[in-house]
JSON list of C-alpha atoms in Angstrom, two decimals:
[
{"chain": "A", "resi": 1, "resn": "UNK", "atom": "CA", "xyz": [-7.68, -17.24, -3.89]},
{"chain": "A", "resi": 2, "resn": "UNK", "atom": "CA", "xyz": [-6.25, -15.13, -0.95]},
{"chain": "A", "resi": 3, "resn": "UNK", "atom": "CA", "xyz": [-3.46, -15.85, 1.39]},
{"chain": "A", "resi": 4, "resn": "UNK", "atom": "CA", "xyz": [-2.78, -14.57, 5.19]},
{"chain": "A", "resi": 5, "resn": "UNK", "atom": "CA", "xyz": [-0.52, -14.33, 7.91]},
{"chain": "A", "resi": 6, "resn": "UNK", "atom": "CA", "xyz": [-0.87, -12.61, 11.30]},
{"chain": "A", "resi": 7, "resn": "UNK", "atom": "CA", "xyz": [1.71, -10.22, 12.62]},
{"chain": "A", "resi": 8, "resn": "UNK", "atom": "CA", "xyz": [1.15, -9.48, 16.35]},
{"chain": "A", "resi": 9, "resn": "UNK", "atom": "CA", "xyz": [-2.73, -8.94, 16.60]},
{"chain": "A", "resi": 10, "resn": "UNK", "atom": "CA", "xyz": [-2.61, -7.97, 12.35]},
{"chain": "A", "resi": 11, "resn": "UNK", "atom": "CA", "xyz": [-4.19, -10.06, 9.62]},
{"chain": "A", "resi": 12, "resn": "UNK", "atom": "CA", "xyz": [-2.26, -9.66, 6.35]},
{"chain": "A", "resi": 13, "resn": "UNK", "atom": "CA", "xyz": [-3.54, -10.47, 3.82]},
{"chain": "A", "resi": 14, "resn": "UNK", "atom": "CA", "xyz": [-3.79, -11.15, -0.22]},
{"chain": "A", "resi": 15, "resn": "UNK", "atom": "CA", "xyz": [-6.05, -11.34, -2.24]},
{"chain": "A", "resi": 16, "resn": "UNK", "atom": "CA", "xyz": [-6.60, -10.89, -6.63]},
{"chain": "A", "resi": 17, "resn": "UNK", "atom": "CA", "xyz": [-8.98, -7.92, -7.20]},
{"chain": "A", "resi": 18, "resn": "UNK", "atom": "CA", "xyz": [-10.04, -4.20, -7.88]},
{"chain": "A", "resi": 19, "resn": "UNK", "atom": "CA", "xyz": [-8.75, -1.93, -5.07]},
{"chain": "A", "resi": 20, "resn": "UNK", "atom": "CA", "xyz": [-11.68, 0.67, -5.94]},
{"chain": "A", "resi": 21, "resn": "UNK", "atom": "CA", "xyz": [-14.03, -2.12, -4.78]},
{"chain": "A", "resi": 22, "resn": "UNK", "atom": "CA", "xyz": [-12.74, -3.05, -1.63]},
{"chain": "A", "resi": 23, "resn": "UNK", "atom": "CA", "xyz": [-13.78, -2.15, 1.41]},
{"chain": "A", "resi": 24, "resn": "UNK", "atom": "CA", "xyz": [-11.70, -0.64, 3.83]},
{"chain": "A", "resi": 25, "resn": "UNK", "atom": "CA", "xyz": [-11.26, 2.23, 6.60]},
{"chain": "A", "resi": 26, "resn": "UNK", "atom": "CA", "xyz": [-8.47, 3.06, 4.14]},
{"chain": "A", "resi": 27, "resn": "UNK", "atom": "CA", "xyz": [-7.66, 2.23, 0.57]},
{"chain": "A", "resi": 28, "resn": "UNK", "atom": "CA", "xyz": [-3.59, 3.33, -0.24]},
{"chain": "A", "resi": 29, "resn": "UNK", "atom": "CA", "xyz": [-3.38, 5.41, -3.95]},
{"chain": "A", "resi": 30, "resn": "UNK", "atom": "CA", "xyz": [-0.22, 4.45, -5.31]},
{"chain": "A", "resi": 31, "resn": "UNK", "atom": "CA", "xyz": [0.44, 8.45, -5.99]},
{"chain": "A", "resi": 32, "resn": "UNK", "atom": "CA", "xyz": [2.98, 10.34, -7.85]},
{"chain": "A", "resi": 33, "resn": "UNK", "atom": "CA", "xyz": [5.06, 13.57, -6.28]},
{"chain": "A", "resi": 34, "resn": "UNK", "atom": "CA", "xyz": [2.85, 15.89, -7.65]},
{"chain": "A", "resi": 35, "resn": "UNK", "atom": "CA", "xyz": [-0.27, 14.51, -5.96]},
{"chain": "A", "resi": 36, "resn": "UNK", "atom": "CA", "xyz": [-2.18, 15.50, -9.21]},
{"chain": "A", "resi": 37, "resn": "UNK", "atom": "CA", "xyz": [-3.34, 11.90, -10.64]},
{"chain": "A", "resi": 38, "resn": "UNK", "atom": "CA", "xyz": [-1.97, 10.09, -13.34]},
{"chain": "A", "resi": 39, "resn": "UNK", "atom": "CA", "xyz": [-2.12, 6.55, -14.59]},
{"chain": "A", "resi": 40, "resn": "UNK", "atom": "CA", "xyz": [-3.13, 2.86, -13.64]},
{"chain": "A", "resi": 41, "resn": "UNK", "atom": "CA", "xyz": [-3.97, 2.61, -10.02]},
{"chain": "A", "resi": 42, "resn": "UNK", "atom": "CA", "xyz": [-3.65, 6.14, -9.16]},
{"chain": "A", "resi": 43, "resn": "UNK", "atom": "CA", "xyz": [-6.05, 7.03, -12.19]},
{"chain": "A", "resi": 44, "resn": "UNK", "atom": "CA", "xyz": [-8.44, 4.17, -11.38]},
{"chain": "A", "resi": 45, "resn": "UNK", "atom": "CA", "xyz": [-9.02, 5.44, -7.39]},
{"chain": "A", "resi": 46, "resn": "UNK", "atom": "CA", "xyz": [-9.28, 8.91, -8.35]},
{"chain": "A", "resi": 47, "resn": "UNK", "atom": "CA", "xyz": [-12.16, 8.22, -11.05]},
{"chain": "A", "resi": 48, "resn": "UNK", "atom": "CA", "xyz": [-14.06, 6.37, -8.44]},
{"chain": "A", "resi": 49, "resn": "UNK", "atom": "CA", "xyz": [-13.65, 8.37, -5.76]},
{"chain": "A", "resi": 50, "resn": "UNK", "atom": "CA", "xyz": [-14.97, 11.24, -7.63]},
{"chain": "A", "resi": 51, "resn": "UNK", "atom": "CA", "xyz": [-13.29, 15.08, -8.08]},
{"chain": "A", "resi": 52, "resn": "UNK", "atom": "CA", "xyz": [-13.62, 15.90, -4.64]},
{"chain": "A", "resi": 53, "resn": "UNK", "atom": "CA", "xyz": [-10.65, 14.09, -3.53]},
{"chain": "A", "resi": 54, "resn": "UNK", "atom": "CA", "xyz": [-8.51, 16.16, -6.22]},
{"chain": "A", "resi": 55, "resn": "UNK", "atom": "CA", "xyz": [-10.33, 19.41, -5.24]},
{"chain": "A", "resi": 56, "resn": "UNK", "atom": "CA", "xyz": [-9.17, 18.26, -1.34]},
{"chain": "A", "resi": 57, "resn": "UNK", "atom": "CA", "xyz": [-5.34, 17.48, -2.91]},
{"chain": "A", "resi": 58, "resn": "UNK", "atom": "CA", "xyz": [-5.37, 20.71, -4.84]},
{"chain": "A", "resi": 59, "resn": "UNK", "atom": "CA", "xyz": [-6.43, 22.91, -1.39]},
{"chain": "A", "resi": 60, "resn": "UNK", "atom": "CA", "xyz": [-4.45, 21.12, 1.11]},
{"chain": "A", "resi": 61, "resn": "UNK", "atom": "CA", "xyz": [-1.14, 19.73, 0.04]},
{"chain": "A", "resi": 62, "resn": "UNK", "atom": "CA", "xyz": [1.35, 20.92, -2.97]},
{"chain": "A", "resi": 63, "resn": "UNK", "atom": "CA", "xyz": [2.64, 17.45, -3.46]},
{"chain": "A", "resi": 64, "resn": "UNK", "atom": "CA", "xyz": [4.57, 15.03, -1.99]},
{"chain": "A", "resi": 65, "resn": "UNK", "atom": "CA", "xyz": [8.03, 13.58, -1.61]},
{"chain": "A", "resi": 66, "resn": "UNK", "atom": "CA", "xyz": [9.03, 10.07, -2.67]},
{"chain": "A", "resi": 67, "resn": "UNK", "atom": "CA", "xyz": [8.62, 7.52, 0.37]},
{"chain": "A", "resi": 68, "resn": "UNK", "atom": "CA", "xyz": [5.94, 10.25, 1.88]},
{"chain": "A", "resi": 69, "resn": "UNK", "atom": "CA", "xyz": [2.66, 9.84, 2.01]},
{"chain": "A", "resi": 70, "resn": "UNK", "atom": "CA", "xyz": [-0.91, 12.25, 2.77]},
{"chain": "A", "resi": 71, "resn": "UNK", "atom": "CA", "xyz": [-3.95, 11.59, 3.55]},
{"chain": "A", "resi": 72, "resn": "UNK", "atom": "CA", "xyz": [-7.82, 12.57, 2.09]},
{"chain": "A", "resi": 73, "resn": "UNK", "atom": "CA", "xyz": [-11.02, 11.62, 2.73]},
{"chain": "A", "resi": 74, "resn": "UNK", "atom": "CA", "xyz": [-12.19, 8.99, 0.52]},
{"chain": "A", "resi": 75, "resn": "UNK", "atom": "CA", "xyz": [-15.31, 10.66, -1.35]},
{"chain": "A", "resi": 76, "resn": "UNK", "atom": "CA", "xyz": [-16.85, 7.99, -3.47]},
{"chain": "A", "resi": 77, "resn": "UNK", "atom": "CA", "xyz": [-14.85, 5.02, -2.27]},
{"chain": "A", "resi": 78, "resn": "UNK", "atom": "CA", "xyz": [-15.94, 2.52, 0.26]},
{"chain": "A", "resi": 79, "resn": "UNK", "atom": "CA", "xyz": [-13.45, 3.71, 2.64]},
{"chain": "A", "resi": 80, "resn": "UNK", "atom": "CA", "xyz": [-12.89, 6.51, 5.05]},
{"chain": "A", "resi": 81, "resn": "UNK", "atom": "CA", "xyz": [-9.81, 7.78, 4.16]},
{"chain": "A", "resi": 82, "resn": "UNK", "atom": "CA", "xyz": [-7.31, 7.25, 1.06]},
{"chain": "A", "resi": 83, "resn": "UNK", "atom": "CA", "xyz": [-3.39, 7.64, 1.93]},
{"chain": "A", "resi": 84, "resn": "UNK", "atom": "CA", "xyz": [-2.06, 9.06, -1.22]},
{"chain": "A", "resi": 85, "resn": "UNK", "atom": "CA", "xyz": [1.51, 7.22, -0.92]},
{"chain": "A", "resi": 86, "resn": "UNK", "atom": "CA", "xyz": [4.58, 7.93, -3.42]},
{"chain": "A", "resi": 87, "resn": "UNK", "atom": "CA", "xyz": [6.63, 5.30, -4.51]},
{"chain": "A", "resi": 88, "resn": "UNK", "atom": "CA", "xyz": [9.83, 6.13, -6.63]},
{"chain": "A", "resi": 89, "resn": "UNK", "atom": "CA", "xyz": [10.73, 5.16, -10.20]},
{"chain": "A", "resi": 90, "resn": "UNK", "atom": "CA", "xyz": [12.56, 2.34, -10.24]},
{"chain": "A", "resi": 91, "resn": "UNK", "atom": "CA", "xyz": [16.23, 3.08, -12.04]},
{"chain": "A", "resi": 92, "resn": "UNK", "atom": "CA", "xyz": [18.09, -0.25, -11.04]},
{"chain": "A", "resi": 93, "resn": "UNK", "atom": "CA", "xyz": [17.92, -0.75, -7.63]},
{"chain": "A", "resi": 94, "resn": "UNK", "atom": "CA", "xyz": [21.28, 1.43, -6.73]},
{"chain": "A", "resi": 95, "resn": "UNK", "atom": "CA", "xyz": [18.89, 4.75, -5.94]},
{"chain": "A", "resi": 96, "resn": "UNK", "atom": "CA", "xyz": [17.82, 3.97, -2.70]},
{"chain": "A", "resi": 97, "resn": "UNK", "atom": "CA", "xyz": [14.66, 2.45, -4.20]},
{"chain": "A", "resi": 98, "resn": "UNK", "atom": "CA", "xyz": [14.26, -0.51, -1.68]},
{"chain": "A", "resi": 99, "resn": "UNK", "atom": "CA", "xyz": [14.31, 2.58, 1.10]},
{"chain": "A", "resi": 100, "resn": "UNK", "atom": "CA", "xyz": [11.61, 4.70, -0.64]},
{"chain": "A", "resi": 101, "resn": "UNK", "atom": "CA", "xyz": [9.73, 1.78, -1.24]},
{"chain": "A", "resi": 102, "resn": "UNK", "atom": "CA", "xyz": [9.56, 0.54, 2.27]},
{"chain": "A", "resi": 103, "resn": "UNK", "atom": "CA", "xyz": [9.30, 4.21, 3.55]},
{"chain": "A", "resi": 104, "resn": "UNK", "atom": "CA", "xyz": [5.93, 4.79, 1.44]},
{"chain": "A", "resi": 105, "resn": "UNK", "atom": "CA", "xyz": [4.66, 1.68, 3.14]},
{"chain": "A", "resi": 106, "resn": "UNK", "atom": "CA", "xyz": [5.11, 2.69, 6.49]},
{"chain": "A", "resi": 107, "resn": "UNK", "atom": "CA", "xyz": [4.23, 6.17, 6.02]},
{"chain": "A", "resi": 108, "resn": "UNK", "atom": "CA", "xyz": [0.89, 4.77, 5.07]},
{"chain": "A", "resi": 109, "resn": "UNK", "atom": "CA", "xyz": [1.01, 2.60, 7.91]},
{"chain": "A", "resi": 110, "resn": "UNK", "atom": "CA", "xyz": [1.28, 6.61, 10.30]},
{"chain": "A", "resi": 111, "resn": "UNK", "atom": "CA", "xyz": [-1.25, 8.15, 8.80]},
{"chain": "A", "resi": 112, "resn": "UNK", "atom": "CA", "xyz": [-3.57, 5.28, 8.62]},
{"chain": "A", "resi": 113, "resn": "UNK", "atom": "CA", "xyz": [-3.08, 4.72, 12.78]},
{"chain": "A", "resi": 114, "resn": "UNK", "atom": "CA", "xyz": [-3.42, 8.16, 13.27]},
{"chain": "A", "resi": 115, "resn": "UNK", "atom": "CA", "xyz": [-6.77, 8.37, 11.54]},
{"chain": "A", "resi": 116, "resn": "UNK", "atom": "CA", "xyz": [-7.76, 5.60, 13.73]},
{"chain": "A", "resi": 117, "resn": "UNK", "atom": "CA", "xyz": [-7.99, 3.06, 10.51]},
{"chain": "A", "resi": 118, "resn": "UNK", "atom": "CA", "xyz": [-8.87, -0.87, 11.60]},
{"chain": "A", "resi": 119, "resn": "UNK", "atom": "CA", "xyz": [-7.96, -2.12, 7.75]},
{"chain": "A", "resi": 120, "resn": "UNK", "atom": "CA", "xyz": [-6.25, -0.72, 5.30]},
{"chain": "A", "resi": 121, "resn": "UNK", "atom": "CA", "xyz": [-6.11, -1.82, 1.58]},
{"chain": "A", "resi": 122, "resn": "UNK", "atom": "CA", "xyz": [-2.89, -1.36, -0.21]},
{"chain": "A", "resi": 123, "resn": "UNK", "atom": "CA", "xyz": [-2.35, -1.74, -4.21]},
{"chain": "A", "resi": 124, "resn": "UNK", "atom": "CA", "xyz": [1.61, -3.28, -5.08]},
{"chain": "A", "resi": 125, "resn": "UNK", "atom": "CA", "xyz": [3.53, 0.63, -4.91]},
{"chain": "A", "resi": 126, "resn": "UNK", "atom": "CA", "xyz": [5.83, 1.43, -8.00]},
{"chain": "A", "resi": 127, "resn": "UNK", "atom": "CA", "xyz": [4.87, -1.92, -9.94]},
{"chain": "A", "resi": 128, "resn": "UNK", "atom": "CA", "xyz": [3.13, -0.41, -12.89]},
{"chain": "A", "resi": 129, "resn": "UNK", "atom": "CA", "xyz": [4.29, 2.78, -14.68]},
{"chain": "A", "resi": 130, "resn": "UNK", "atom": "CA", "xyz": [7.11, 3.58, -12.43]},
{"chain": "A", "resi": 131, "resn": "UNK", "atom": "CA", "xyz": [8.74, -0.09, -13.73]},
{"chain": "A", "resi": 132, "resn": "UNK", "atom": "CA", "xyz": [9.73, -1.40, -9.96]},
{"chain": "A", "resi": 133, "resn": "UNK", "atom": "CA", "xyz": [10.28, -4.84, -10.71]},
{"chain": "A", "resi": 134, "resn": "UNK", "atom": "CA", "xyz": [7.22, -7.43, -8.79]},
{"chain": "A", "resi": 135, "resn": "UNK", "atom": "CA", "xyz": [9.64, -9.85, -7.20]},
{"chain": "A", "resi": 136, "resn": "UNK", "atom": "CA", "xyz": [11.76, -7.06, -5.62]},
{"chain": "A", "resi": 137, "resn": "UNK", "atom": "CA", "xyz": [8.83, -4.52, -4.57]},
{"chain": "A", "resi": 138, "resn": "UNK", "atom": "CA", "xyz": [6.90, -7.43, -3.01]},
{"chain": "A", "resi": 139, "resn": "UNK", "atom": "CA", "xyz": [9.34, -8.19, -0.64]},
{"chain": "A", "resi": 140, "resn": "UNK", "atom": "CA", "xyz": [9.87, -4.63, 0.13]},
{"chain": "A", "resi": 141, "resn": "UNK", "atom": "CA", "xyz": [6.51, -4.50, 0.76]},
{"chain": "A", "resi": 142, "resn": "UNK", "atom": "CA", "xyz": [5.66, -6.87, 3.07]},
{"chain": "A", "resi": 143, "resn": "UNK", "atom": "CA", "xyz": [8.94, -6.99, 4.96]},
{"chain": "A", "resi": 144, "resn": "UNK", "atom": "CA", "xyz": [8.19, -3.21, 4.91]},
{"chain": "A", "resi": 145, "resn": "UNK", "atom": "CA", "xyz": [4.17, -4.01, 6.90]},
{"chain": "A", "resi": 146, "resn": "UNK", "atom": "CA", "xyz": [5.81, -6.75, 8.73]},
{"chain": "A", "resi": 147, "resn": "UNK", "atom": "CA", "xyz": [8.20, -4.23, 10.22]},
{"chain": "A", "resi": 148, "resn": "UNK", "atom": "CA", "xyz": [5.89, -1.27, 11.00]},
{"chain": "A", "resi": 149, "resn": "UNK", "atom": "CA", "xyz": [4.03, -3.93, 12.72]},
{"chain": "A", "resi": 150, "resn": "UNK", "atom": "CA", "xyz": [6.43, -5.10, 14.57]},
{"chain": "A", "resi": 151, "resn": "UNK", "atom": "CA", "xyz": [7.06, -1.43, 15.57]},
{"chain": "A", "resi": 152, "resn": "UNK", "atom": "CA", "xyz": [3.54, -0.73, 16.36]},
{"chain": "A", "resi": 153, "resn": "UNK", "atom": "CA", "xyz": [2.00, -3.42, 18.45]},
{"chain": "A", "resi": 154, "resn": "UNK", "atom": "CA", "xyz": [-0.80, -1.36, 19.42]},
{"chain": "A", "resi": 155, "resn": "UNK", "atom": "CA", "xyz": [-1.79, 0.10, 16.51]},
{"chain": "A", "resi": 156, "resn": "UNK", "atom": "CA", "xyz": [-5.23, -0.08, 16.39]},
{"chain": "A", "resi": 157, "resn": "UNK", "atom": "CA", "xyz": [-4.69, -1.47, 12.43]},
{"chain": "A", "resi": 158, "resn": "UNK", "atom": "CA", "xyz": [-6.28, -5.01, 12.75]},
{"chain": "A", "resi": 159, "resn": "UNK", "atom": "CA", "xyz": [-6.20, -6.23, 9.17]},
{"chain": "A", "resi": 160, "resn": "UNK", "atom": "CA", "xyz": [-4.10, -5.19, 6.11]},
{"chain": "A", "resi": 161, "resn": "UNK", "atom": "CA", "xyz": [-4.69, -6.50, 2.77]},
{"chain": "A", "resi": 162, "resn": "UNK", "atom": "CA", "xyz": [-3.16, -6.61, -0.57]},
{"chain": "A", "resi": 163, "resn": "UNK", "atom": "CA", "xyz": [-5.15, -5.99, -3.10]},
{"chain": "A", "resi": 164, "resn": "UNK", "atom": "CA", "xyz": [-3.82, -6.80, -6.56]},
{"chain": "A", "resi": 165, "resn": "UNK", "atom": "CA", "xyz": [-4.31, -6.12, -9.42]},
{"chain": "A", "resi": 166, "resn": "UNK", "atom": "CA", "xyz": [-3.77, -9.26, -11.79]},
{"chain": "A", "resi": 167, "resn": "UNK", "atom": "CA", "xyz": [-2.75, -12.89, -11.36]},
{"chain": "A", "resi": 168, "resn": "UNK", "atom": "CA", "xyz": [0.91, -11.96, -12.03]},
{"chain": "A", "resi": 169, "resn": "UNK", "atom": "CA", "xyz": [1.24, -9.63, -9.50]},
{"chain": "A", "resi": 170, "resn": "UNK", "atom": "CA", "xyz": [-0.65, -11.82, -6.71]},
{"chain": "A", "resi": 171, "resn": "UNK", "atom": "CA", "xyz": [1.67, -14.87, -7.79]},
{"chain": "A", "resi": 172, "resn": "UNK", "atom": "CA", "xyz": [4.74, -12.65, -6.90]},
{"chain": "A", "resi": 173, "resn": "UNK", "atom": "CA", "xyz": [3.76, -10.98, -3.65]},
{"chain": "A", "resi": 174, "resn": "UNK", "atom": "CA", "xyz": [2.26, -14.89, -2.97]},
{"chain": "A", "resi": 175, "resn": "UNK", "atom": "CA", "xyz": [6.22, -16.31, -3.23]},
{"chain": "A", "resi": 176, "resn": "UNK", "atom": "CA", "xyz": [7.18, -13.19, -1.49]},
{"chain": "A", "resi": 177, "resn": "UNK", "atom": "CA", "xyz": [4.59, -14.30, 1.44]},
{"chain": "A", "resi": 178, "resn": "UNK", "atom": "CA", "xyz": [5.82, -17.65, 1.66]},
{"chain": "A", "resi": 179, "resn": "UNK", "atom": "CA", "xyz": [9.50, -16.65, 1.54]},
{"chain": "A", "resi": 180, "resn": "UNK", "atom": "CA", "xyz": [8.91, -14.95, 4.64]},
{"chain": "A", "resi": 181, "resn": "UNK", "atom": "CA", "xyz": [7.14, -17.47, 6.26]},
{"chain": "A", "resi": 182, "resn": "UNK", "atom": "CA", "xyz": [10.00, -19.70, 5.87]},
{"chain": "A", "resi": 183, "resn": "UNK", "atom": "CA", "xyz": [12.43, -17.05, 7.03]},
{"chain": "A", "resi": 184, "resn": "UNK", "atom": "CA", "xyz": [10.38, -16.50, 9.93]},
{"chain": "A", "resi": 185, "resn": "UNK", "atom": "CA", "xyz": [10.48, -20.45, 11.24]}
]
């Protein structure tokens, strides 16, 4: 079961699934600062995309800050591009975490536009390993698209979709959705 809304001329979208599966002119890594793989969805993208996108991460870039993002090509994935975004560790919610959050979102959002992306596929940022809880993050998240959009009416980007992992996940950025929705009335 998927959800959407439209911002401006952008579909956003929901939906339960496996991000290295989806097609998309660009799928989103949820990456770490040292742009060197790791865990959960960052582990999962990188095995399917093959070692060429680390060979292109290890020549090109020498990490990245939290709330930054870079951009690869997408070697076995069926996308373009991958935006290799860092979300920070979540350590209570009094270390500018909501900020980072937001800012790894929309620096996403840049580099996708500037690569001339249509859709982009996005994974929930921070949820997993880095602990940021689903409730919070989701809102960050899509108040975070919402806004970009809002910034950049003429993007080019004409559909961004959630992917997400598990039903848990989807249920919380699905409340986050409707929350606002209702703000929005």
């Amino acid at each position: 079961m998927s959800s959407e809304s439209t911002v401006g001329d952008t579909q956003v979208g929901l939906t339960g699934g496996d991000i290295t599966r989806f097609a998309a002119d660009v799928i989103v890594n949820a990456a770490n600062t040292g742009l060197r793989g790791g865990g959960g969805v960052d582990g999962a993208i990188h095995a399917a995309a093959g070692p060429g996108v680390m060979a292109e991460l290890l020549a090109s870039y020498a990490g990245c800050p939290t709330g930054g993002a870079v951009i690869t090509y997408a070697g076995d994935l069926a996308a373009r591009w991958i935006v290799h975004a860092v979300g920070p560790v979540w350590r209570g919610g009094g270390a500018g975490e909501a900020d980072q959050l937001a800012s790894a979102y929309s620096a996403a959002l840049d580099l996708a536009a500037g690569a001339g992306a249509t859709s982009v596929a996005f994974p929930a940022i921070s949820c997993g390993v880095y602990g940021y809880p689903l409730e919070r993050a989701a809102q960050v998240a899509l108040g975070a698209v919402r806004d970009w959009m809002s910034d950049h009416p003429r993007s080019g980007v004409e559909h961004i979709t959630f992917v997400l992992r598990s039903e848990d996940v989807l249920d919380a950025f699905r409340q986050a959705h409707d929350r606002l929705a209702e703000q929005e009335e």
